[in-house]
Amino acid sequence: MKEEFLLGKYSVAIVGATGAVGTKMKEMLENSSLPIESIKFLASKRSAGKEISFKGVTYLIEELVNDSFEGVDIALFSAGGSISKQYANEAVRRGCVVIDNTSAFRMEKDIPLVVPEVNSEALKNHQGIIANPNCSTIQMMVALEPIRQAYGLDRIIVSTYQAVSGAGMSAINELKTQTSQMLAGETKVEANILPCSGDEKHYPLAFNALPQIDVFSEDDYTNEEWKMVNETKKIMEDDTIKVSATCVRIPVMTGHSESVYIEIKTDQVTPDDIKNILSQSEGIILEDEPKEQIYPQALTSVDKKEVFVGRVRRDLDVTTGFHLWVVSDNLLKGAAWNSVQIAERLHAMSLVRVNN
Amino acid sequence: MKEEFLLGKYSVAIVGATGAVGTKMKEMLENSSLPIESIKFLASKRSAGKEISFKGVTYLIEELVNDSFEGVDIALFSAGGSISKQYANEAVRRGCVVIDNTSAFRMEKDIPLVVPEVNSEALKNHQGIIANPNCSTIQMMVALEPIRQAYGLDRIIVSTYQAVSGAGMSAINELKTQTSQMLAGETKVEANILPCSGDEKHYPLAFNALPQIDVFSEDDYTNEEWKMVNETKKIMEDDTIKVSATCVRIPVMTGHSESVYIEIKTDQVTPDDIKNILSQSEGIILEDEPKEQIYPQALTSVDKKEVFVGRVRRDLDVTTGFHLWVVSDNLLKGAAWNSVQIAERLHAMSLVRVNN
């Protein structure tokens, strides 16, 4: 096996190719500038043999096994944390760079957790695995990093309005079924997946708001809430930032919304100052014209790569406090696009090893 | 006209009897301990002559005119602010007590703004009109007043998840139609009412989250957000409480949810202390067993009079900070029940004049 550190044409694999995020990873790669020589689509035995189209060419989905990664340069994982734990190191052992969209490795000290607009530099220290942050964290980081750079960031309090597609295809279908049934007048609808497939009880999401995403953990915060807290500190490389989160699932298919309160470290800053900075920042579209009723919406964020920020306004009491409304397509910037963007950066920074 | 201040049997009127809230006012009165001698149902000319049933007896809806209030002791208004402005004083002139569910008089200095669990004493100074607070304010007041009594309240930051029924019957129907259309695969659906019937632009709420309730006002806050700020200070009779709000409509039929962050004025308080207080407070049901996945939900709050509180937990950084999840039926405690409850208190406190 000849190994070279050079710009080249990559052999790419998607692990979890049939999932809600995997499908979007394929679309993002089809439109990516990443020079791809070959691609393979990996999934469970159940999906193996099915056809999938990439740039007009039909591929067969292959069953995921350790040897799937022979000769692969870049693998995008989005098939659940246990699959990542089982296969990511096997892939790395074969010379592959893994960009992992699960929570399996995010908080491991030596594994970079990357939002390209925020901390691409962390990619330089990668040892084979790069973690993609949680969807709700990513969009908040894109919105807040330019403000932090300009004014310092002391505190974040976030309440989320998260879409069901973050919980995968089966959760999307469950919401659709429940919604049809409730529109038809049924009052008792079945729930088998949400709020969290791995937990004991399940509740309808249709016409409801569920203040639980992932399982409950320390201090009665959910894992999703802890992810927002811990990942923020790791990505911003600042353990002193105060962060608390309340994570809520609402009946939206795609597009996470977030009500974000921040306190900055600089006095005399106005909402217009913050809007000016946001409007010039990478990956952000400022949608903030209250008089014209222009503000970010989940529905209008779908299929877009950017993070939309609006409703920027001063806190009514704390002079360094501001409120923002942050929306993004959770399957794209929150997952597939951020992963492909990391691959593009690795390429641009010559950090991918080409296995011939 | 003989006028007596005594406990008696009342002549009651509902103004806006066919609306989303008016319908619930009728239901609440049917199950109220208020001694009702007669009742009349008032609405626009369009609804006049339609039949309505109350305690098994059929009534005809009457057209609202000034003389409708002759001999009426208690009138519950929920037909929009302009109707209240036009008729409430006419009703008072005829000896009637008006309990007004609109925003028409809420911030007027001499008009009590009442949540019975919080400030019934304010009823004593009424001069004919009593204002029912905004739905999103009421449930937050019920949840926070016992905490304020015990520990003092320095600050509130609230993000709401509000149901469509707060915007009336036509908005409910619009959401149903949009939802059916989107489930059927339509991507462009019509919107003529939401986010705010009186504003220029309209957006779909189905599978969306709209960060606008009511029109935009000072400092780029919406009127709904200002209501939460100003009404809180008036009800708690404390202008020094810091309050900021972000009000968001989500695709829920009934049941407002709120992510509430508070800072209290006492150190060394634990989430268990707060839960203990809430569990013993009037009008509150504590639903807070994270290990059992028990927390308040919009769907399970429907048709219940109480305010449900859960997810009580400490802020991760500020020792006097706590987070709560507060849910209630916006048509009941948020509107109809709070109004009828005010009528019951007026009766119990001998504050209704009986017009014979």
XYZ file of C-alpha atoms in Angstrom:
712
model
C 0.000 0.000 0.000
C 1.584 3.211 -1.179
C 0.632 6.184 0.953
C 1.097 9.763 -0.095
C 0.102 13.082 1.439
C -0.965 14.945 -1.652
C -3.890 16.534 -3.383
C -5.510 13.831 -5.377
C -8.606 12.055 -6.358
C -10.270 10.352 -3.466
C -12.026 7.113 -2.904
C -15.004 8.043 -0.702
C -17.474 5.933 1.283
C -20.768 6.812 2.939
C -21.661 4.630 5.923
C -25.408 4.665 6.529
C -26.125 5.623 2.935
C -29.877 4.959 3.115
C -30.589 7.079 6.215
C -32.022 10.587 6.472
C -28.509 12.067 6.791
C -26.742 9.541 4.510
C -29.070 10.457 1.650
C -28.182 14.116 2.112
C -24.442 13.278 2.315
C -24.733 11.748 -1.138
C -26.469 14.882 -2.477
C -23.850 17.160 -0.891
C -21.036 15.081 -2.419
C -22.698 15.215 -5.847
C -22.426 18.998 -5.689
C -19.080 19.178 -3.929
C -15.797 20.430 -5.376
C -14.057 17.488 -3.696
C -12.202 15.517 -6.395
C -13.823 12.096 -6.093
C -12.377 9.193 -8.033
C -14.665 6.491 -6.719
C -17.480 6.183 -4.205
C -19.091 3.351 -2.306
C -22.317 3.232 -0.350
C -22.296 1.134 2.792
C -25.275 0.113 4.886
C -26.683 -2.770 6.867
C -27.184 -6.197 5.341
C -30.868 -5.353 4.952
C -30.151 -2.570 2.457
C -27.262 -4.301 0.660
C -27.927 -4.931 -3.028
C -30.315 -2.008 -3.399
C -29.534 0.493 -6.130
C -28.478 4.076 -5.512
C -27.725 6.768 -8.064
C -24.733 9.113 -7.819
C -24.085 11.746 -10.501
C -26.262 9.753 -12.881
C -24.434 6.459 -12.340
C -26.127 3.555 -10.574
C -24.314 1.920 -7.671
C -25.214 -1.085 -5.559
C -25.327 -0.581 -1.816
C -22.753 -2.813 -0.131
C -22.950 -4.452 3.251
C -20.714 -2.726 5.801
C -17.789 -4.942 6.911
C -14.277 -4.128 8.142
C -12.776 -4.685 4.720
C -15.199 -2.199 3.166
C -12.585 0.456 3.950
C -9.681 -1.073 2.000
C -8.454 1.632 -0.359
C -10.985 4.197 0.907
C -9.554 7.655 1.628
C -12.506 9.429 3.208
C -15.451 7.788 4.960
C -18.509 9.736 6.110
C -20.241 7.887 8.951
C -23.862 8.430 9.867
C -25.269 5.073 10.920
C -25.519 5.507 14.680
C -22.970 5.667 17.472
C -22.539 1.898 17.877
C -21.668 1.425 14.188
C -19.120 4.224 14.441
C -17.594 2.673 17.542
C -17.381 -0.691 15.811
C -15.993 0.400 12.421
C -14.359 3.840 12.599
C -11.067 2.603 14.021
C -11.035 -0.264 11.528
C -11.354 2.309 8.752
C -8.553 4.445 10.199
C -6.329 1.379 10.486
C -6.744 0.968 6.724
C -5.550 4.539 6.093
C -8.967 6.134 5.848
C -9.990 9.495 7.314
C -13.310 9.134 9.100
C -15.730 12.070 9.423
C -18.179 10.832 12.010
C -21.635 12.365 12.346
C -22.524 10.453 15.528
C -21.815 11.343 19.128
C -19.421 8.374 19.511
C -16.144 10.318 19.594
C -17.135 13.967 19.939
C -15.887 14.519 23.446
C -12.685 12.439 23.132
C -9.771 14.675 23.884
C -7.649 13.910 20.821
C -10.473 13.954 18.306
C -11.210 17.282 16.632
C -14.852 18.416 16.821
C -15.209 20.735 13.878
C -17.504 23.394 12.492
C -15.441 24.618 9.530
C -16.485 28.279 9.914
C -15.357 28.174 13.547
C -12.396 25.878 14.138
C -10.958 24.429 10.928
C -7.526 24.770 12.509
C -8.357 21.846 14.788
C -8.327 19.572 11.721
C -4.527 19.836 11.625
C -4.253 17.599 14.665
C -6.523 14.857 13.444
C -5.409 11.286 13.922
C -7.855 9.706 11.539
C -11.207 10.499 13.063
C -12.903 13.895 12.937
C -16.190 14.349 14.763
C -19.120 16.301 13.368
C -20.902 18.120 16.215
C -24.531 17.690 17.140
C -26.938 19.427 14.741
C -28.310 21.855 17.309
C -24.786 22.825 18.377
C -23.464 23.435 14.869
C -25.948 26.108 13.846
C -25.567 27.911 17.164
C -21.763 27.915 16.785
C -21.926 29.392 13.277
C -24.200 32.175 14.559
C -22.272 32.966 17.735
C -18.606 32.644 16.739
C -18.475 35.963 14.840
C -20.060 37.687 17.845
C -17.591 35.984 20.185
C -14.678 37.070 17.977
C -15.865 40.668 18.039
C -17.147 41.110 21.583
C -16.318 38.042 23.665
C -19.005 35.653 24.853
C -19.823 35.241 28.523
C -23.063 33.315 28.521
C -25.551 31.352 26.379
C -29.078 30.253 27.276
C -30.732 28.352 24.430
C -34.183 26.849 23.971
C -34.512 24.700 20.861
C -37.386 23.929 18.493
C -36.025 20.803 16.796
C -37.311 19.003 13.728
C -38.139 15.320 13.632
C -35.725 14.443 10.824
C -32.947 14.688 13.389
C -34.353 11.438 14.776
C -34.181 9.655 11.413
C -36.477 8.296 8.691
C -38.621 6.165 10.980
C -39.390 9.137 13.221
C -40.382 11.213 10.173
C -42.790 8.470 9.139
C -44.168 8.180 12.657
C -44.940 11.911 12.740
C -46.651 11.711 9.338
C -48.831 8.796 10.435
C -49.775 10.417 13.744
C -50.576 13.710 12.034
C -52.899 12.022 9.489
C -54.645 10.135 12.243
C -55.156 13.209 14.405
C -56.426 15.251 11.460
C -58.940 12.429 10.884
C -60.160 12.948 14.432
C -58.381 10.131 16.272
C -57.439 11.176 19.789
C -55.281 8.175 20.702
C -52.438 7.692 18.259
C -49.615 5.195 18.480
C -46.061 6.253 19.365
C -43.179 3.783 19.202
C -40.117 5.908 18.467
C -40.235 9.468 19.790
C -39.113 11.215 21.890
C -36.156 8.829 21.949
C -36.062 5.378 20.369
C -33.748 4.058 23.065
C -35.905 5.130 26.007
C -38.783 3.334 27.731
C -41.801 5.490 26.995
C -42.969 6.958 23.723
C -45.278 9.910 23.173
C -46.976 11.399 20.123
C -45.179 14.360 18.573
C -48.049 15.309 16.243
C -49.519 18.654 17.396
C -47.346 18.412 20.498
C -44.034 19.677 21.905
C -41.797 17.136 23.640
C -39.192 18.538 26.051
C -37.005 15.468 25.725
C -34.392 14.720 23.069
C -32.127 11.765 23.869
C -32.170 10.237 27.368
C -32.018 12.028 30.710
C -28.661 12.365 32.410
C -26.872 14.289 35.144
C -28.722 17.176 36.840
C -31.923 16.186 34.983
C -30.590 17.582 31.740
C -30.973 15.366 28.665
C -27.984 14.136 26.690
C -28.986 16.480 23.865
C -28.790 19.397 26.291
C -25.410 18.229 27.611
C -24.164 17.919 24.039
C -24.969 21.581 23.422
C -23.191 22.562 26.637
C -20.073 20.420 26.276
C -19.622 20.660 22.519
C -19.895 24.465 22.636
C -17.028 24.640 25.120
C -14.893 22.227 23.079
C -15.521 23.915 19.708
C -14.975 27.427 21.072
C -12.023 26.141 23.098
C -13.268 27.989 26.156
C -14.420 26.145 29.266
C -15.450 29.377 30.938
C -18.410 30.112 28.641
C -21.624 29.679 30.608
C -24.062 27.488 28.668
C -27.449 26.053 29.553
C -29.886 24.450 27.132
C -33.483 23.259 26.962
C -33.988 20.951 23.979
C -37.479 20.428 22.620
C -38.818 18.452 19.661
C -41.692 20.047 17.749
C -43.766 18.795 14.791
C -41.526 20.135 12.032
C -40.058 17.794 9.407
C -36.758 19.595 8.775
C -35.213 22.797 10.082
C -34.124 23.350 13.664
C -34.989 26.703 15.238
C -33.324 28.101 18.339
C -34.176 30.930 20.686
C -30.725 32.029 21.831
C -29.938 34.483 24.603
C -26.346 35.648 24.941
C -24.361 37.941 27.150
C -21.257 39.420 25.567
C -18.158 40.800 27.265
C -18.267 44.267 25.697
C -20.388 47.264 26.672
C -22.091 49.746 24.345
C -22.810 47.200 21.605
C -26.091 47.652 19.715
C -28.262 45.128 17.863
C -27.213 46.887 14.643
C -23.547 46.245 15.476
C -24.317 42.544 15.859
C -26.388 42.455 12.686
C -23.547 44.117 10.773
C -21.122 41.466 11.921
C -23.486 38.591 11.184
C -24.280 39.893 7.714
C -20.584 39.718 6.801
C -19.865 36.311 8.311
C -19.211 33.069 6.488
C -22.110 30.622 6.332
C -24.688 33.048 7.739
C -27.655 34.702 6.074
C -29.120 37.524 8.125
C -32.908 37.597 7.807
C -33.919 40.407 10.107
C -36.414 42.987 8.914
C -39.172 43.025 11.532
C -41.086 45.797 9.746
C -41.195 43.598 6.658
C -41.958 40.484 8.766
C -38.688 38.941 7.641
C -37.169 36.428 10.025
C -35.782 32.890 9.730
C -38.272 30.032 9.442
C -37.758 26.278 9.507
C -39.725 25.755 6.275
C -37.703 28.294 4.301
C -34.373 26.941 5.592
C -34.895 23.506 4.039
C -32.312 22.433 1.434
C -30.140 25.453 2.178
C -26.605 25.136 3.508
C -26.503 28.372 5.495
C -27.460 29.267 9.026
C -30.226 31.891 9.114
C -30.202 34.463 11.903
C -32.848 37.034 12.754
C -34.873 38.680 15.516
C -31.626 40.148 16.825
C -32.577 42.458 19.660
C -31.282 43.814 22.913
C -32.290 42.294 26.212
C -34.668 44.674 27.932
C -32.701 44.744 31.199
C -29.122 43.549 30.791
C -27.038 45.915 28.669
C -24.699 43.166 27.445
C -27.604 40.779 26.723
C -29.048 40.006 23.279
C -31.641 37.638 21.861
C -31.395 35.874 18.493
C -33.487 33.417 16.465
C -31.239 30.902 14.696
C -32.548 28.456 12.073
C -30.864 25.926 9.803
C -31.544 22.737 7.871
C -30.559 20.150 10.486
C -29.812 17.526 7.826
C -27.490 19.849 5.874
C -25.466 22.300 7.992
C -26.491 20.264 11.035
C -25.132 17.029 9.571
C -24.452 16.146 5.916
C -23.181 19.500 4.685
C -20.973 20.078 7.720
C -19.441 16.610 7.144
C -18.824 17.208 3.436
C -17.544 20.691 4.235
C -15.019 19.092 6.625
C -13.954 16.762 3.798
C -13.488 19.760 1.496
C -11.390 21.535 4.149
C -9.254 18.439 4.743
C -8.611 18.370 1.016
C -7.844 22.094 0.841
C -5.516 21.783 3.823
C -3.823 18.685 2.346
C -4.814 16.610 5.340
C -6.110 13.549 3.515
C -3.847 10.649 2.828
C -4.448 9.014 -0.568
C -4.303 5.218 -0.459
C -3.338 3.732 -3.802
C -83.313 49.578 38.928
C -82.732 48.189 42.355
C -79.065 47.561 43.026
C -77.804 45.433 45.855
C -74.336 44.273 46.860
C -75.155 40.753 47.967
C -74.562 37.136 47.140
C -77.209 36.267 44.648
C -78.090 34.630 41.452
C -76.507 36.300 38.506
C -77.532 37.172 35.038
C -74.474 36.331 32.924
C -73.566 37.129 29.319
C -70.857 35.773 27.049
C -69.703 38.170 24.341
C -68.143 36.289 21.452
C -70.010 33.103 22.314
C -69.183 31.262 19.090
C -65.413 31.796 19.194
C -62.665 29.429 20.289
C -62.550 31.013 23.761
C -66.299 31.838 23.995
C -67.158 28.177 23.485
C -64.872 27.251 26.351
C -66.305 30.030 28.562
C -69.715 28.392 28.143
C -68.262 24.987 29.124
C -66.509 26.471 32.159
C -69.723 28.214 33.281
C -71.668 24.958 32.878
C -69.351 23.399 35.438
C -68.923 26.440 37.655
C -70.187 26.895 41.194
C -71.243 30.429 40.271
C -74.992 30.775 40.991
C -76.360 31.635 37.561
C -79.985 32.686 37.219
C -79.955 33.462 33.525
C -77.463 33.526 30.687
C -77.323 35.113 27.285
C -75.010 34.476 24.380
C -73.964 37.485 22.358
C -72.161 37.508 19.034
C -72.025 39.301 15.706
C -75.106 39.662 13.506
C -73.755 36.790 11.401
C -74.131 34.302 14.287
C -77.371 35.757 15.726
C -80.280 33.319 15.662
C -78.073 30.217 15.818
C -78.835 27.759 18.583
C -76.502 27.050 21.483
C -76.985 24.596 24.323
C -76.244 25.419 27.974
C -76.818 22.844 30.729
C -79.183 20.963 28.403
C -81.298 24.033 27.547
C -81.263 25.512 24.066
C -80.631 29.244 23.720
C -80.608 31.488 20.662
C -77.505 33.555 20.050
C -78.364 37.259 20.172
C -76.788 40.080 18.237
C -74.546 42.228 20.418
C -75.909 45.770 20.915
C -75.539 48.281 23.769
C -78.846 47.275 25.295
C -77.768 43.632 25.433
C -76.343 44.426 28.880
C -79.561 45.667 30.499
C -80.021 43.610 33.662
C -76.806 41.657 33.119
C -74.574 41.295 36.207
C -71.464 39.657 34.767
C -70.308 39.788 31.151
C -67.396 37.746 29.867
C -65.915 39.401 26.776
C -63.838 37.517 24.212
C -64.670 38.968 20.825
C -61.559 40.984 20.068
C -60.155 44.217 21.435
C -62.235 46.540 19.254
C -65.523 44.963 20.434
C -64.380 45.324 24.042
C -63.474 48.961 23.494
C -66.870 49.592 21.909
C -69.110 47.765 24.400
C -67.376 47.213 27.758
C -68.055 50.698 29.093
C -71.660 50.510 27.873
C -72.045 47.326 29.875
C -70.479 48.910 32.975
C -72.788 51.925 32.625
C -75.704 49.469 32.930
C -74.329 48.057 36.195
C -72.556 45.073 34.730
C -69.130 43.754 35.751
C -67.050 43.061 32.657
C -64.339 40.405 32.651
C -62.459 41.149 29.477
C -60.271 38.551 27.797
C -58.816 40.949 25.215
C -55.806 43.248 25.504
C -58.040 46.358 25.313
C -57.758 47.455 28.945
C -54.996 45.313 30.439
C -52.439 48.024 30.947
C -54.878 50.750 32.075
C -53.821 51.933 35.478
C -57.154 51.622 37.258
C -58.176 48.299 35.754
C -57.165 45.199 37.693
C -55.277 42.577 35.666
C -55.934 39.374 37.516
C -54.682 35.828 37.817
C -56.732 34.591 40.784
C -53.936 32.437 42.237
C -51.633 35.468 42.193
C -53.438 38.751 42.799
C -57.127 38.268 43.675
C -56.754 41.191 46.080
C -56.586 43.531 43.094
C -60.241 42.708 42.374
C -61.257 44.804 45.355
C -60.450 47.993 43.485
C -62.354 47.168 40.338
C -64.503 49.876 38.791
C -66.512 47.638 36.518
C -63.902 46.185 34.175
C -61.446 43.448 35.110
C -58.869 42.409 32.556
C -57.869 38.818 31.935
C -54.132 38.688 31.132
C -52.640 37.285 27.961
C -52.672 33.467 27.819
C -48.896 33.088 27.755
C -48.545 35.433 30.731
C -51.164 33.714 32.895
C -49.585 30.277 32.969
C -46.144 31.731 33.659
C -47.543 33.796 36.561
C -49.191 30.753 38.152
C -45.899 28.852 37.949
C -43.632 31.655 39.164
C -45.653 33.383 41.899
C -45.075 30.665 44.538
C -41.346 30.782 43.766
C -41.370 34.578 44.008
C -43.202 34.408 47.341
C -40.635 31.993 48.736
C -37.371 33.238 47.280
C -37.940 36.546 45.477
C -37.701 36.852 41.706
C -35.000 38.881 40.021
C -35.208 37.851 36.400
C -37.238 35.940 33.792
C -36.214 34.902 30.276
C -38.973 33.006 28.495
C -39.223 31.364 25.076
C -42.729 30.240 24.174
C -44.096 27.372 22.091
C -47.648 28.624 21.483
C -50.642 26.777 20.075
C -52.694 27.989 17.152
C -56.008 28.079 19.013
C -54.781 31.263 20.671
C -55.306 32.875 17.254
C -58.916 31.697 16.989
C -61.057 29.232 15.044
C -60.045 30.429 11.586
C -56.371 29.953 12.423
C -57.071 26.426 13.665
C -58.785 25.640 10.378
C -55.963 27.175 8.393
C -53.422 24.970 10.168
C -55.554 21.867 9.539
C -55.872 22.650 5.833
C -52.164 23.405 5.427
C -51.198 20.249 7.296
C -53.400 18.030 5.096
C -52.002 19.640 1.974
C -48.395 19.221 3.069
C -48.969 15.599 4.073
C -50.353 15.080 0.564
C -47.057 16.329 -0.808
C -47.913 19.923 -1.680
C -44.970 22.218 -1.115
C -46.730 25.557 -1.648
C -49.670 25.952 0.704
C -51.852 29.005 1.188
C -51.602 31.230 4.269
C -54.062 34.053 4.879
C -54.197 34.409 8.656
C -51.048 33.453 10.530
C -48.765 34.611 11.995
C -51.054 37.594 12.666
C -54.334 38.318 10.885
C -53.800 42.066 11.158
C -50.342 42.093 9.607
C -49.303 42.323 5.959
C -47.656 38.998 5.246
C -48.862 35.506 6.039
C -46.801 32.337 6.309
C -47.647 28.646 6.684
C -47.528 27.339 10.231
C -47.843 23.663 9.233
C -44.543 21.903 9.997
C -43.012 25.292 10.767
C -42.192 27.565 13.712
C -43.096 31.253 13.364
C -41.222 33.680 15.640
C -43.964 36.282 15.389
C -47.165 36.522 17.447
C -49.014 39.817 17.063
C -47.346 42.756 15.281
C -43.820 44.097 15.793
C -43.360 47.032 18.099
C -40.692 48.913 20.037
C -37.153 47.509 20.124
C -38.165 44.868 17.548
C -40.136 42.936 20.149
C -43.636 41.831 19.128
C -46.712 42.973 21.010
C -47.094 39.453 22.384
C -43.592 39.703 23.832
C -44.307 43.147 25.300
C -47.497 41.767 26.830
C -45.508 39.132 28.681
C -43.061 41.766 29.908
C -45.532 44.464 30.949
C -48.304 42.224 32.273
C -45.843 40.306 34.447
C -44.730 43.529 36.144
C -48.323 44.671 36.654
C -49.615 41.349 38.002
C -46.652 40.832 40.313
C -46.791 44.532 41.230
C -43.055 44.842 40.812
C -41.530 47.009 38.098
C -38.032 45.883 39.005
C -38.419 42.301 37.800
C -36.289 41.810 34.695
C -38.320 40.143 31.938
C -37.538 39.365 28.316
C -39.583 37.118 26.034
C -39.382 35.413 22.658
C -42.843 34.323 21.496
C -43.139 31.617 18.872
C -46.131 29.903 17.288
C -45.739 26.182 16.585
C -48.076 23.651 14.935
C -49.959 22.614 18.058
C -53.755 22.955 18.246
C -54.101 23.682 21.960
C -51.644 23.873 24.854
C -48.992 26.560 25.207
C -45.540 25.413 26.338
C -42.889 27.708 27.766
C -39.177 27.317 28.405
C -38.693 29.599 31.396
C -35.380 30.649 32.918
C -35.487 32.472 36.239
C -33.045 33.979 38.679
C -34.240 34.134 42.262
C -33.041 36.407 45.065
C -32.088 33.676 47.516
C -28.936 31.557 47.626
C -28.647 27.875 48.463
C -31.996 26.907 46.935
C -32.157 23.524 45.199
C -34.420 22.263 42.408
C -36.039 20.001 45.033
C -36.898 23.044 47.147
C -38.620 24.615 44.159
C -40.413 21.383 43.275
C -41.670 21.089 46.858
C -43.139 24.556 46.718
C -44.720 24.044 43.307
C -46.270 20.732 44.340
C -48.135 22.466 47.169
C -49.285 25.499 45.182
C -52.799 26.284 44.020
C -53.538 25.624 40.362
C -50.264 23.801 39.676
C -49.636 20.157 38.897
C -45.985 19.218 39.155
C -45.053 16.686 36.451
C -41.368 16.186 36.973
C -39.962 12.673 37.032
C -37.192 12.644 34.411
C -36.264 9.037 35.154
C -39.860 8.064 34.378
C -39.944 10.442 31.379
C -42.669 12.452 33.070
C -42.871 16.098 32.070
C -45.647 18.449 30.919
C -46.851 18.140 27.334
C -49.230 20.320 25.317
C -51.361 17.316 24.255
C -51.883 16.055 27.787
C -52.730 19.547 29.117
C -55.797 19.897 26.893
C -59.135 20.317 28.714
C -57.386 20.651 32.090
C -57.626 23.784 34.188
C -54.235 23.544 35.870
C -50.800 24.759 34.937
C -48.331 21.890 34.536
C -44.711 22.427 35.553
C -41.753 20.141 35.043
C -38.125 19.880 33.954
C -37.215 21.953 37.006
C -33.447 22.065 37.151
C -30.590 24.261 38.235
C -28.785 26.479 35.781
C -25.365 24.972 35.134
C -23.500 28.193 35.899
C -25.560 30.685 37.891
C -26.310 29.451 41.395
C -29.569 31.419 41.670
C -30.696 30.362 38.186
C -33.283 27.681 37.374
C -35.007 26.341 34.277
C -38.634 25.211 34.099
C -41.012 23.855 31.448
C -44.508 25.300 31.903
C -47.543 24.022 29.983
C -51.248 24.821 30.119
C -54.415 24.727 28.022
C -54.326 28.236 26.546
C -58.107 28.252 26.015
C -58.815 27.302 29.647
C -56.357 28.679 32.209
C -55.042 30.966 29.476
C -58.483 32.423 28.784
C -61.920 30.939 29.544
C -61.155 29.300 32.866
C -59.213 32.282 34.202
C -62.185 34.519 33.284
C -64.747 32.258 34.945
C -62.421 31.853 37.913
C -62.356 35.663 38.240
C -66.183 35.638 38.210
C -66.176 33.000 40.970
C -63.753 35.097 43.056
C -65.824 38.247 42.532
C -68.810 36.287 43.817
C -66.911 34.850 46.776
C -65.550 38.295 47.648
C -69.031 39.884 47.266
C -67.781 42.179 44.555
C -70.623 41.725 42.070
C -73.554 44.058 42.099
C -76.866 42.330 41.349
C -79.112 44.277 39.008
C -82.748 43.394 39.496
